[in-house]
Amino acid sequence: MEIKDKSFKELETLSQEIRDRIIDVVSRKGGHFSSTLGAVELTLGMHYVFNAYSDPFIFDVSHQCYPHKLLTGRWEEFETIRQFGGLSGFTKPKESPADYFVAGHSSTSISLAVGAAKAIALKKEDRVPVVMIGDGSMTAGMVYEALNELGDIKLPVVIILNDNEMSIAKPIGAISKYLSKLLAGKYYQGFKTKVDKFIKKNMPEGTTYIAKRMEEALKLITPGILFEEMGIDYIGPIDGHDIAEIIDTLQIAKAMGKPVIVHARTVKGKGYKIAEGQHEHWHGVGPFNIEDGIFEKKIVPKSATAVFSDALLDLACKYENIVGVTAAMPSGTGINKLIERFPDRFWDVAIAEQHAITSMAAMAKEGFKPYITIYSTFLQRGFDQIIHDVCLMNLPVIFAMDRAGTVGNDGETHQGAFDISYLRFIPNMILFAPRDNKTLELGLEFAYTLTSPCAIRYPRGFFKELSFESTQFQLGKAELLKEGSSNKLFIGYGAGVSRAIETELLHQEDISILDLRFVKPIDEDCLIELSKRYTQWYIFSDSQKQAGVASTILEVLNENKIHNIEVISFEYEDSFIQHGDTKQVEESLGLLPHQLILKIK
């Protein structure tokens, strides 16, 4: 959509049309909501001043990219947002050349912009990377690593800091506001450049020092001191909903030809009064009624997250040395209850997975029992810390991995497919998984007794109810749930146990079912014994096939020179899993019980 010839009034009308489209579709289909509504005018400003098809447009996390999608030829297709086979909820270059990079995890944007700026400079092209990053993403260390280099190399990059929750540094009253506006003005920027040149050419050293000190004194009472000290020019704060001010400021920033941060204040949920200023509750939503903001009510069983939250709270009341941490996902992981009850023992450290892990390693060394509650996909961000700071010291840190397996609409960047594969080869790590709510409760208490690091995985949503009696965990011990008369053995791990049971019910043969329970240490004695009775083994686990559960079992069979067993894995194949309704995604992977039974037959 071409907008460069539109008046400010026309752009304001367009911003309302974009909001109406987002509200209409998300109210019916669900999706990211408050952040993307708050970024409408900033996105229009980006498209007005820059060219999305040549200048790299880089959205951090990219959950706020819906206006960008609507402006780049996806207005009608927007109806399919986050649906199976439809548009992704994040930027995705396969969808449009206007989407520069895949995103979904936080705080990668400025590093991408630095790399793009270097490439543009080497190719001698007239392009400028443009970043939109939320203030929440500024809590991750990777942002400051990128800013540190950018301030040194001074290549042109425009960073829009979308401040919708907090200020990076709190401004001081009316004087600060006036000075910030002054700093944003084109007259000041032009004056500053001319004065700098004049001073360098004509003024003695002492006068230069005084002029510099005066400029620094002005900046000390503005929010930009942090960035200016890193060598990056700062403009703002500006009104992130004032089209004219946004465009004027971005034009100035573009013309400066160096790294610039434009600090824009916005309101989350802007344009939908019920969501305005509400943060986590309206961040990502399911279908809701536009008139009153009431969400569609679905009667669903208690989620695994809720079971975890209640069970850990009970344990924390029982054992005073239990502590815990999450990385910007308190309600998503259920640890919010514990933060409220024990604010001196449970923390949200913001988007800082590496810090979360290492800080808990120190607490473990001091005799505490840390539960690190984190999504499987986000634990990847702290991989080196797991090895270097936890496992190398053999510290009893517990990794509670929520959202293991397919997660549905968030898609490739959020699927919890890889945790078994990337944790299994680390020395001292114990890996186990519950099959239902009760064994999740038992598993959390079992984890407390361990003297080594461990990781426990459980799915998004809820476990299926199983009729088998729940027994206590024993380190490295599997549990044979059902002994059948055929030569087939179904081996389930975690939520895969219920899938094995459902598949067995569809089969005409009487099939044995094993709950593996532990991938590491694996129950070698049990597997060796079962190899004497069953020759066809089928593996059920919501995880990647490479270095996964079946691989572990095959290693055991090979080491024990057992070669008469046929092992068939129903784990994920070697590809990223697309977004969509979980059942549709699993059907596309051929993993529903009625599909699996056909493969077995």
Coordinates of C-alpha atoms in Angstrom, one line a residue:
M1 CA 0.0 0.0 0.0
E2 CA 1.5 3.3 -1.1
I3 CA 1.2 6.0 1.6
K4 CA 3.9 8.5 0.9
D5 CA 1.5 10.8 -1.0
K6 CA -1.1 10.8 1.8
S7 CA -1.7 13.8 4.0
F8 CA -1.5 13.6 7.8
K9 CA -5.3 13.6 8.0
E10 CA -5.5 10.7 5.5
L11 CA -2.9 8.8 7.5
E12 CA -4.9 9.3 10.7
T13 CA -7.9 7.9 8.9
L14 CA -5.8 5.0 7.7
S15 CA -4.5 4.3 11.2
Q16 CA -8.1 3.9 12.4
E17 CA -8.9 1.6 9.5
I18 CA -5.9 -0.6 10.4
R19 CA -7.0 -0.7 14.0
D20 CA -10.6 -1.6 13.0
R21 CA -9.2 -4.5 10.9
I22 CA -7.0 -5.8 13.7
I23 CA -9.7 -5.6 16.3
D24 CA -12.2 -7.3 14.0
V25 CA -10.0 -10.2 13.0
V26 CA -8.3 -10.8 16.4
S27 CA -11.6 -10.7 18.2
R28 CA -12.7 -13.6 16.0
K29 CA -9.5 -15.6 15.5
G30 CA -7.3 -14.6 18.5
G31 CA -3.7 -13.3 18.3
H32 CA -1.4 -10.7 19.6
F33 CA -3.4 -7.6 20.4
S34 CA -2.4 -4.7 22.7
S35 CA 1.2 -4.3 21.5
T36 CA 0.2 -4.3 17.9
L37 CA -2.6 -1.8 18.4
G38 CA -0.1 0.5 20.1
A39 CA 2.3 0.4 17.2
V40 CA 0.0 1.5 14.4
E41 CA 1.2 5.1 14.0
L42 CA 4.8 4.2 14.5
T43 CA 4.5 1.6 11.7
L44 CA 2.8 4.2 9.4
G45 CA 5.7 6.6 10.1
M46 CA 8.3 3.9 9.2
H47 CA 6.5 3.2 5.9
Y48 CA 6.2 6.9 5.1
V49 CA 9.8 7.8 5.7
F50 CA 11.5 4.5 4.7
N51 CA 11.0 1.8 2.1
A52 CA 10.0 -1.6 3.5
Y53 CA 11.2 -3.3 0.3
S54 CA 14.7 -2.0 0.4
D55 CA 15.4 -0.6 3.9
P56 CA 15.5 -3.6 6.3
F57 CA 12.4 -3.3 8.6
I58 CA 13.3 -5.3 11.7
F59 CA 10.6 -5.8 14.4
D60 CA 11.9 -7.1 17.7
V61 CA 9.9 -10.3 18.6
S62 CA 7.6 -9.0 15.8
H63 CA 4.4 -9.6 17.7
Q64 CA 3.6 -5.9 16.9
C65 CA 3.9 -6.4 13.1
Y66 CA 0.2 -6.7 12.2
P67 CA 0.0 -3.1 10.9
H68 CA 3.1 -3.8 8.8
K69 CA 1.5 -6.9 7.3
L70 CA -1.7 -4.9 6.5
L71 CA 0.4 -2.2 4.7
T72 CA 2.4 -4.7 2.6
G73 CA -0.3 -6.5 0.5
R74 CA -1.8 -8.8 3.1
W75 CA -5.0 -6.9 4.0
E76 CA -7.4 -9.6 2.8
E77 CA -5.1 -12.5 3.8
F78 CA -5.0 -11.1 7.3
E79 CA -8.1 -13.0 7.9
T80 CA -5.9 -16.1 8.2
I81 CA -3.5 -14.7 10.8
R82 CA -2.0 -17.6 13.0
Q83 CA -4.4 -20.1 11.4
F84 CA -3.1 -23.4 9.9
G85 CA -1.8 -22.7 6.4
G86 CA -2.4 -18.9 6.8
L87 CA -0.3 -15.9 7.8
S88 CA 2.2 -16.2 10.6
G89 CA 1.7 -14.0 13.7
F90 CA 5.3 -12.9 13.3
T91 CA 7.4 -11.6 10.4
K92 CA 8.3 -14.2 7.9
P93 CA 10.3 -13.6 4.7
K94 CA 8.5 -16.5 2.9
E95 CA 5.3 -14.4 3.2
S96 CA 6.6 -11.1 1.8
P97 CA 9.9 -9.5 0.7
A98 CA 8.9 -6.7 3.1
D99 CA 9.5 -9.1 6.0
Y100 CA 13.3 -8.8 6.5
F101 CA 13.9 -11.6 9.0
V102 CA 12.1 -14.4 10.9
A103 CA 11.4 -13.3 14.5
G104 CA 9.6 -14.7 17.5
H105 CA 12.1 -14.5 20.3
S106 CA 13.1 -11.3 22.0
S107 CA 16.0 -8.9 21.7
T108 CA 17.6 -10.0 18.4
S109 CA 16.6 -6.9 16.4
I110 CA 19.5 -4.5 17.0
S111 CA 22.1 -7.3 16.3
L112 CA 20.3 -7.9 13.0
A113 CA 20.4 -4.2 12.2
V114 CA 24.2 -4.0 13.0
G115 CA 24.8 -6.9 10.6
A116 CA 22.6 -5.4 7.9
A117 CA 24.3 -2.0 8.3
K118 CA 27.7 -3.6 7.8
A119 CA 26.6 -5.4 4.7
I120 CA 25.0 -2.2 3.3
A121 CA 28.2 -0.3 3.9
L122 CA 30.3 -3.0 2.2
K123 CA 27.9 -3.0 -0.8
K124 CA 27.9 0.9 -0.9
E125 CA 24.1 1.0 -1.0
D126 CA 21.8 3.8 0.0
R127 CA 19.7 1.8 2.5
V128 CA 19.0 2.3 6.3
P129 CA 18.1 -0.5 8.7
V130 CA 15.0 0.5 10.8
V131 CA 14.3 -1.3 14.1
M132 CA 11.2 -1.3 16.2
I133 CA 11.9 -2.6 19.7
G134 CA 9.7 -2.6 22.8
D135 CA 10.9 -1.5 26.1
G136 CA 10.4 -5.0 27.5
S137 CA 13.0 -6.3 25.0
M138 CA 15.5 -3.8 26.4
T139 CA 15.8 -6.0 29.5
A140 CA 17.9 -8.6 27.6
G141 CA 21.7 -8.4 27.5
M142 CA 22.0 -9.1 23.8
V143 CA 20.5 -5.6 23.1
Y144 CA 23.4 -3.9 24.9
E145 CA 26.0 -6.1 23.2
A146 CA 24.6 -4.8 19.9
L147 CA 24.3 -1.2 21.0
N148 CA 27.9 -1.3 22.3
E149 CA 29.2 -2.2 18.8
L150 CA 26.8 0.1 17.0
G151 CA 28.0 3.1 19.1
D152 CA 31.6 2.2 18.1
I153 CA 31.2 1.7 14.4
K154 CA 28.7 4.5 13.9
L155 CA 26.9 3.1 10.9
P156 CA 23.4 4.5 10.0
V157 CA 20.7 2.6 11.9
V158 CA 17.4 4.1 13.2
I159 CA 16.0 2.4 16.3
I160 CA 12.5 3.2 17.4
L161 CA 12.1 2.4 21.1
N162 CA 8.4 1.7 21.5
D163 CA 7.9 2.6 25.2
N164 CA 4.5 1.3 26.2
E165 CA 5.1 0.2 29.8
M166 CA 8.0 2.0 31.4
S167 CA 10.6 4.6 30.8
I168 CA 14.3 3.5 30.4
A169 CA 15.1 6.4 32.7
K170 CA 12.4 8.4 34.3
P171 CA 12.2 12.0 33.1
I172 CA 12.3 14.9 35.6
G173 CA 9.3 17.2 35.3
A174 CA 8.4 19.9 32.7
I175 CA 12.0 21.0 32.1
S176 CA 13.0 17.5 30.9
K177 CA 9.9 17.3 28.6
Y178 CA 10.8 20.7 27.1
L179 CA 14.4 19.7 26.6
S180 CA 13.5 16.4 25.1
K181 CA 11.2 18.2 22.6
L182 CA 14.1 20.6 21.9
L183 CA 16.5 17.7 21.3
A184 CA 14.0 16.2 18.8
G185 CA 13.6 19.3 16.8
K186 CA 15.3 19.7 13.4
Y187 CA 16.5 23.2 14.3
Y188 CA 18.4 21.8 17.3
Q189 CA 19.9 18.9 15.4
G190 CA 21.1 21.2 12.6
F191 CA 22.4 23.7 15.1
K192 CA 24.2 21.0 17.0
T193 CA 26.0 19.8 13.9
K194 CA 27.0 23.3 12.9
V195 CA 28.2 24.2 16.4
D196 CA 30.3 20.9 16.6
K197 CA 32.0 21.7 13.3
F198 CA 32.6 25.4 14.3
I199 CA 34.1 24.4 17.7
K200 CA 36.4 21.8 16.2
K201 CA 37.7 24.2 13.6
N202 CA 38.0 27.5 15.6
M203 CA 37.8 27.1 19.3
P204 CA 40.7 26.5 21.7
E205 CA 40.8 23.3 23.7
G206 CA 39.3 24.8 26.9
T207 CA 36.3 26.3 25.1
T208 CA 35.6 22.9 23.5
Y209 CA 35.6 21.3 26.9
I210 CA 33.2 23.9 28.3
A211 CA 30.8 23.5 25.3
K212 CA 30.9 19.7 25.6
R213 CA 30.2 19.9 29.3
M214 CA 27.2 22.2 28.7
E215 CA 25.7 19.7 26.3
E216 CA 26.3 16.8 28.7
A217 CA 24.6 18.7 31.5
L218 CA 21.5 19.2 29.4
K219 CA 21.4 15.5 28.6
L220 CA 21.7 14.5 32.2
I221 CA 18.1 15.4 32.9
T222 CA 16.8 13.6 29.8
P223 CA 16.2 9.9 29.3
G224 CA 18.8 9.6 26.6
I225 CA 21.9 9.7 28.7
L226 CA 22.3 5.9 28.7
F227 CA 22.3 5.8 24.9
E228 CA 24.4 8.9 24.4
E229 CA 27.1 7.5 26.6
M230 CA 27.2 4.4 24.4
G231 CA 27.8 6.6 21.4
I232 CA 24.3 6.6 20.0
D233 CA 22.3 9.8 19.4
Y234 CA 19.0 10.0 21.2
I235 CA 15.8 11.8 20.2
G236 CA 12.7 11.9 22.4
P237 CA 10.5 11.1 24.1
I238 CA 8.0 11.8 21.4
D239 CA 4.3 11.1 21.1
G240 CA 4.1 7.7 19.5
H241 CA 0.5 8.3 18.3
D242 CA 1.1 11.7 16.7
I243 CA 1.6 11.0 13.0
A244 CA 3.1 14.4 12.1
E245 CA 5.6 14.3 15.0
I246 CA 6.6 10.7 14.2
I247 CA 7.2 11.4 10.5
D248 CA 9.1 14.7 11.3
T249 CA 11.3 12.9 13.8
L250 CA 12.0 9.9 11.6
Q251 CA 13.0 12.1 8.7
I252 CA 15.5 13.9 11.0
A253 CA 16.9 10.6 12.3
K254 CA 17.3 9.2 8.8
A255 CA 19.1 12.4 7.6
M256 CA 21.6 12.2 10.5
G257 CA 23.4 9.3 8.8
K258 CA 24.5 7.6 12.0
P259 CA 23.0 5.4 14.8
V260 CA 19.9 7.1 16.4
I261 CA 17.4 6.0 19.0
V262 CA 14.0 7.5 18.7
H263 CA 12.1 7.1 22.0
A264 CA 8.4 7.0 21.4
R265 CA 5.8 6.8 24.1
T266 CA 2.8 4.7 23.2
V267 CA -0.3 3.2 24.8
K268 CA -0.8 -0.6 24.7
G269 CA -4.2 -1.4 23.2
K270 CA -4.5 2.1 21.7
G271 CA -7.9 2.4 20.0
Y272 CA -9.7 -0.3 22.0
K273 CA -10.5 1.3 25.3
I274 CA -10.9 -1.9 27.3
A275 CA -7.4 -3.0 26.5
E276 CA -5.6 0.4 26.8
G277 CA -2.9 0.4 29.4
Q278 CA -3.6 -3.3 30.2
H279 CA -0.4 -5.2 29.7
E280 CA -0.1 -9.0 30.1
H281 CA -3.9 -9.7 30.1
W282 CA -4.4 -8.3 26.5
H283 CA -1.0 -9.1 25.1
G284 CA -2.0 -12.3 23.4
V285 CA -5.7 -13.2 23.3
G286 CA -8.2 -15.8 22.2
P287 CA -11.5 -14.8 20.5
F288 CA -13.5 -12.2 22.5
N289 CA -16.7 -10.0 22.2
I290 CA -15.7 -6.6 20.8
E291 CA -18.6 -4.8 22.6
D292 CA -17.6 -5.8 26.2
G293 CA -14.2 -7.4 25.9
I294 CA -15.4 -10.7 27.4
F295 CA -13.5 -13.7 26.2
E296 CA -15.2 -16.8 24.8
K297 CA -15.6 -19.3 27.6
K298 CA -14.5 -22.8 27.0
I299 CA -14.9 -25.5 29.6
V300 CA -11.4 -27.2 29.6
P301 CA -9.6 -29.4 32.1
K302 CA -7.0 -27.9 34.5
S303 CA -3.9 -27.0 32.5
A304 CA -0.5 -28.6 33.2
T305 CA 0.7 -25.1 34.0
A306 CA -2.0 -24.6 36.6
V307 CA -1.2 -28.0 38.1
F308 CA 2.5 -27.1 38.2
S309 CA 1.8 -23.8 39.8
D310 CA -0.4 -25.2 42.6
A311 CA 2.0 -28.1 43.3
L312 CA 5.1 -25.9 43.5
L313 CA 3.3 -23.5 45.8
D314 CA 2.5 -26.4 48.1
L315 CA 6.1 -27.5 48.0
A316 CA 7.4 -24.0 48.7
C317 CA 5.2 -23.8 51.7
K318 CA 6.6 -27.2 52.9
Y319 CA 10.3 -26.5 52.1
E320 CA 11.6 -23.0 52.9
N321 CA 14.8 -23.5 50.8
I322 CA 12.8 -23.7 47.5
V323 CA 13.3 -20.6 45.4
G324 CA 12.3 -19.9 41.8
V325 CA 12.7 -17.7 38.8
T326 CA 11.0 -17.0 35.4
A327 CA 12.1 -14.8 32.5
A328 CA 9.2 -12.4 31.8
M329 CA 6.6 -15.1 31.8
P330 CA 5.1 -15.1 35.4
S331 CA 1.5 -15.9 34.5
G332 CA 2.5 -18.0 31.4
T333 CA 4.5 -20.3 33.6
G334 CA 2.2 -20.1 36.7
I335 CA 5.0 -18.7 38.9
N336 CA 3.0 -15.5 39.5
K337 CA 1.2 -17.2 42.4
L338 CA 4.5 -17.9 44.0
I339 CA 5.9 -14.4 43.4
E340 CA 2.8 -13.0 45.1
R341 CA 3.1 -15.4 48.1
F342 CA 6.8 -15.3 48.5
P343 CA 8.2 -12.2 46.9
D344 CA 11.6 -12.7 48.6
R345 CA 12.0 -16.2 47.2
F346 CA 10.6 -16.1 43.7
W347 CA 11.5 -13.6 41.0
D348 CA 10.7 -12.4 37.5
V349 CA 14.1 -11.3 36.1
A350 CA 12.6 -10.0 32.8
I351 CA 13.9 -11.3 29.4
A352 CA 17.2 -12.5 30.7
E353 CA 17.3 -16.3 30.5
Q354 CA 21.0 -16.5 30.8
H355 CA 21.1 -14.4 34.0
A356 CA 18.1 -16.4 35.4
I357 CA 20.0 -19.6 35.1
T358 CA 23.4 -18.5 36.3
S359 CA 21.9 -16.6 39.3
M360 CA 20.0 -19.7 40.3
A361 CA 23.2 -21.8 40.0
A362 CA 24.7 -19.6 42.7
M363 CA 21.6 -20.1 44.9
A364 CA 21.9 -23.8 44.5
K365 CA 25.5 -23.6 45.6
E366 CA 24.3 -21.8 48.7
G367 CA 22.0 -24.6 49.6
F368 CA 18.7 -23.5 48.0
K369 CA 16.6 -25.5 45.6
P370 CA 15.9 -23.4 42.5
Y371 CA 13.0 -24.1 40.2
I372 CA 13.7 -22.3 36.9
T373 CA 10.2 -22.1 35.2
I374 CA 10.6 -21.4 31.5
Y375 CA 9.1 -22.4 28.2
S376 CA 11.0 -25.1 26.4
T377 CA 11.7 -22.9 23.4
F378 CA 13.1 -20.1 25.6
L379 CA 15.4 -22.3 27.6
Q380 CA 17.4 -22.6 24.4
R381 CA 18.5 -19.0 25.0
G382 CA 20.4 -20.1 28.1
F383 CA 22.1 -23.1 26.7
D384 CA 25.7 -22.2 27.6
Q385 CA 24.7 -21.3 31.1
I386 CA 23.1 -24.8 31.6
I387 CA 26.4 -26.4 30.6
H388 CA 28.9 -24.0 32.2
D389 CA 27.2 -22.7 35.3
V390 CA 24.9 -25.6 36.3
C391 CA 25.9 -29.0 34.9
L392 CA 29.7 -28.5 35.1
M393 CA 29.3 -27.9 38.9
N394 CA 26.6 -30.6 39.2
L395 CA 24.3 -28.2 41.0
P396 CA 20.8 -29.3 41.8
V397 CA 18.9 -26.8 39.7
I398 CA 15.5 -27.9 38.5
F399 CA 14.4 -26.8 35.0
A400 CA 10.6 -26.9 34.7
M401 CA 10.0 -26.7 31.0
D402 CA 6.5 -25.6 30.1
R403 CA 5.1 -25.7 26.5
A404 CA 7.1 -28.9 25.6
G405 CA 5.9 -30.3 22.3
T406 CA 3.7 -28.5 19.8
V407 CA 2.3 -25.2 21.0
G408 CA -0.1 -24.3 18.1
N409 CA -0.5 -20.8 16.7
D410 CA 2.9 -19.2 17.6
G411 CA 4.5 -21.7 15.2
E412 CA 8.1 -22.4 14.3
T413 CA 9.8 -20.1 16.8
H414 CA 7.8 -21.4 19.8
Q415 CA 7.4 -25.1 19.3
G416 CA 9.0 -27.0 22.2
A417 CA 10.6 -29.7 20.1
F418 CA 14.3 -29.6 20.9
D419 CA 14.7 -29.8 24.7
I420 CA 15.4 -33.5 24.9
S421 CA 17.9 -33.3 22.0
Y422 CA 19.9 -30.4 23.4
L423 CA 19.9 -31.4 27.1
R424 CA 20.4 -35.2 26.8
F425 CA 24.1 -35.0 25.9
I426 CA 25.1 -32.8 28.9
P427 CA 26.9 -34.6 31.7
N428 CA 25.1 -34.7 35.1
M429 CA 21.7 -33.8 33.6
I430 CA 18.7 -35.9 34.5
L431 CA 15.7 -35.8 32.1
F432 CA 12.3 -37.1 33.0
A433 CA 8.6 -36.4 32.2
P434 CA 5.2 -36.9 33.8
R435 CA 2.4 -38.5 31.9
D436 CA -0.5 -36.8 33.7
N437 CA -1.4 -34.3 36.4
K438 CA -0.7 -36.6 39.3
T439 CA 2.7 -37.6 38.1
L440 CA 3.5 -34.0 37.4
E441 CA 2.9 -33.3 41.1
L442 CA 4.9 -36.3 42.1
G443 CA 7.7 -35.3 39.7
L444 CA 8.1 -31.9 41.2
E445 CA 8.6 -33.3 44.7
F446 CA 10.9 -36.0 43.3
A447 CA 13.0 -33.2 41.7
Y448 CA 13.4 -31.6 45.1
T449 CA 15.2 -34.8 46.4
L450 CA 17.8 -34.9 43.6
T451 CA 21.4 -33.8 44.1
S452 CA 22.1 -33.2 40.4
P453 CA 20.5 -30.8 37.8
C454 CA 17.3 -32.1 36.2
A455 CA 14.8 -31.0 33.6
I456 CA 11.1 -32.0 33.7
R457 CA 9.0 -31.3 30.6
Y458 CA 5.2 -30.9 30.3
P459 CA 2.9 -29.7 27.6
R460 CA 0.9 -26.6 26.8
G461 CA -2.7 -27.1 27.6
F462 CA -3.7 -30.1 29.7
F463 CA -2.8 -33.7 30.2
K464 CA -5.3 -36.4 29.2
E465 CA -6.9 -38.2 32.1
L466 CA -5.4 -41.7 32.5
S467 CA -6.8 -44.6 34.4
F468 CA -3.5 -46.0 35.5
E469 CA -2.5 -45.5 39.1
S470 CA 0.2 -43.0 39.7
T471 CA 3.4 -44.2 41.4
Q472 CA 6.4 -42.4 42.9
F473 CA 9.3 -41.7 40.6
Q474 CA 12.5 -43.7 41.1
L475 CA 15.6 -42.4 39.5
G476 CA 16.1 -44.0 36.1
K477 CA 13.2 -46.4 36.4
A478 CA 10.5 -47.0 33.8
E479 CA 7.0 -48.3 34.5
L480 CA 5.3 -51.0 32.6
L481 CA 1.6 -49.9 32.5
K482 CA 0.2 -52.8 30.6
E483 CA 1.5 -56.2 29.6
G484 CA 0.0 -57.5 26.3
S485 CA 0.1 -60.7 24.4
S486 CA 1.4 -59.5 21.0
N487 CA 5.0 -58.9 20.0
K488 CA 4.5 -55.1 19.9
L489 CA 5.6 -52.7 22.6
F490 CA 4.4 -49.0 22.8
I491 CA 6.9 -46.8 24.6
G492 CA 5.6 -43.4 25.7
Y493 CA 7.5 -40.5 27.2
G494 CA 5.7 -37.7 29.0
A495 CA 2.5 -36.7 27.1
G496 CA 3.4 -39.3 24.6
V497 CA 2.1 -41.9 27.0
S498 CA -1.5 -40.9 26.5
R499 CA -1.0 -41.0 22.7
A500 CA 0.3 -44.5 23.0
I501 CA -2.7 -45.5 25.1
E502 CA -5.2 -43.9 22.6
T503 CA -3.4 -45.6 19.7
E504 CA -3.4 -49.0 21.4
L505 CA -7.2 -48.8 22.0
L506 CA -7.7 -48.5 18.2
H507 CA -5.6 -51.6 17.5
Q508 CA -7.1 -55.1 17.5
E509 CA -4.0 -56.6 19.0
D510 CA -3.3 -56.8 22.8
I511 CA -0.2 -54.4 23.0
S512 CA 2.1 -53.7 25.9
I513 CA 2.6 -50.1 27.0
L514 CA 5.7 -48.7 28.8
D515 CA 5.9 -45.3 30.4
L516 CA 9.6 -44.7 29.9
R517 CA 9.6 -41.9 32.5
F518 CA 13.4 -41.2 32.2
V519 CA 15.4 -40.5 29.1
K520 CA 18.5 -39.9 31.2
P521 CA 19.4 -42.1 33.0
I522 CA 17.4 -44.5 30.9
D523 CA 16.2 -47.8 32.4
E524 CA 18.6 -50.2 30.6
D525 CA 17.7 -53.2 32.6
C526 CA 14.0 -52.8 31.8
L527 CA 14.6 -52.4 28.1
I528 CA 16.9 -55.4 28.0
E529 CA 14.3 -57.5 29.7
L530 CA 11.5 -56.3 27.4
S531 CA 13.7 -57.1 24.3
K532 CA 13.3 -60.8 25.2
R533 CA 9.5 -60.6 24.8
Y534 CA 8.7 -57.9 22.2
T535 CA 10.4 -57.3 18.9
Q536 CA 8.5 -54.3 17.5
W537 CA 8.9 -51.1 19.5
Y538 CA 7.0 -47.9 18.7
I539 CA 8.1 -44.7 20.3
F540 CA 5.6 -41.9 21.2
S541 CA 7.1 -38.6 22.3
D542 CA 6.3 -34.9 21.5
S543 CA 9.9 -34.1 20.6
Q544 CA 12.5 -34.0 17.8
K545 CA 13.5 -37.4 16.4
Q546 CA 17.2 -36.4 16.1
A547 CA 19.0 -37.2 19.4
G548 CA 15.5 -37.8 20.9
V549 CA 13.8 -40.7 22.7
A550 CA 14.2 -43.4 20.0
S551 CA 17.8 -42.5 19.5
T552 CA 18.4 -43.0 23.2
I553 CA 16.7 -46.5 23.1
L554 CA 18.7 -47.5 19.9
E555 CA 21.9 -46.5 21.7
V556 CA 21.0 -48.9 24.6
L557 CA 20.2 -51.7 22.2
N558 CA 23.4 -51.2 20.2
E559 CA 25.6 -51.1 23.3
N560 CA 24.1 -54.3 24.5
K561 CA 24.4 -55.9 21.1
I562 CA 20.6 -56.4 20.8
H563 CA 19.9 -56.4 17.1
N564 CA 16.6 -58.2 16.7
I565 CA 14.4 -55.2 17.7
E566 CA 12.6 -53.0 15.1
V567 CA 12.3 -49.5 16.5
I568 CA 9.8 -47.1 14.9
S569 CA 9.8 -43.5 16.1
F570 CA 6.7 -41.3 16.0
E571 CA 8.7 -38.2 17.0
Y572 CA 9.0 -35.0 14.9
E573 CA 10.9 -35.2 11.7
D574 CA 13.9 -33.0 10.8
S575 CA 12.0 -29.8 10.0
F576 CA 10.5 -26.8 11.7
I577 CA 6.9 -27.2 12.6
Q578 CA 4.5 -24.6 11.2
H579 CA 1.8 -22.6 13.1
G580 CA -1.8 -23.4 13.5
D581 CA -4.4 -25.1 15.7
T582 CA -2.5 -27.9 17.6
K583 CA -4.8 -30.7 16.3
Q584 CA -4.4 -29.5 12.7
V585 CA -0.6 -29.3 13.1
E586 CA -0.4 -32.8 14.6
E587 CA -2.6 -34.1 11.8
S588 CA -0.3 -32.5 9.2
L589 CA 2.6 -34.4 10.9
G590 CA 0.6 -37.6 10.8
L591 CA 0.7 -37.9 14.6
L592 CA -3.0 -38.4 15.5
P593 CA -3.9 -41.8 16.9
H594 CA -6.1 -42.8 13.9
Q595 CA -3.1 -41.9 11.6
L596 CA -0.6 -43.8 13.7
I597 CA -2.6 -46.9 13.8
L598 CA -2.6 -47.1 10.0
K599 CA 1.2 -46.8 10.0
I600 CA 1.5 -49.5 12.6
K601 CA -0.9 -51.9 10.7

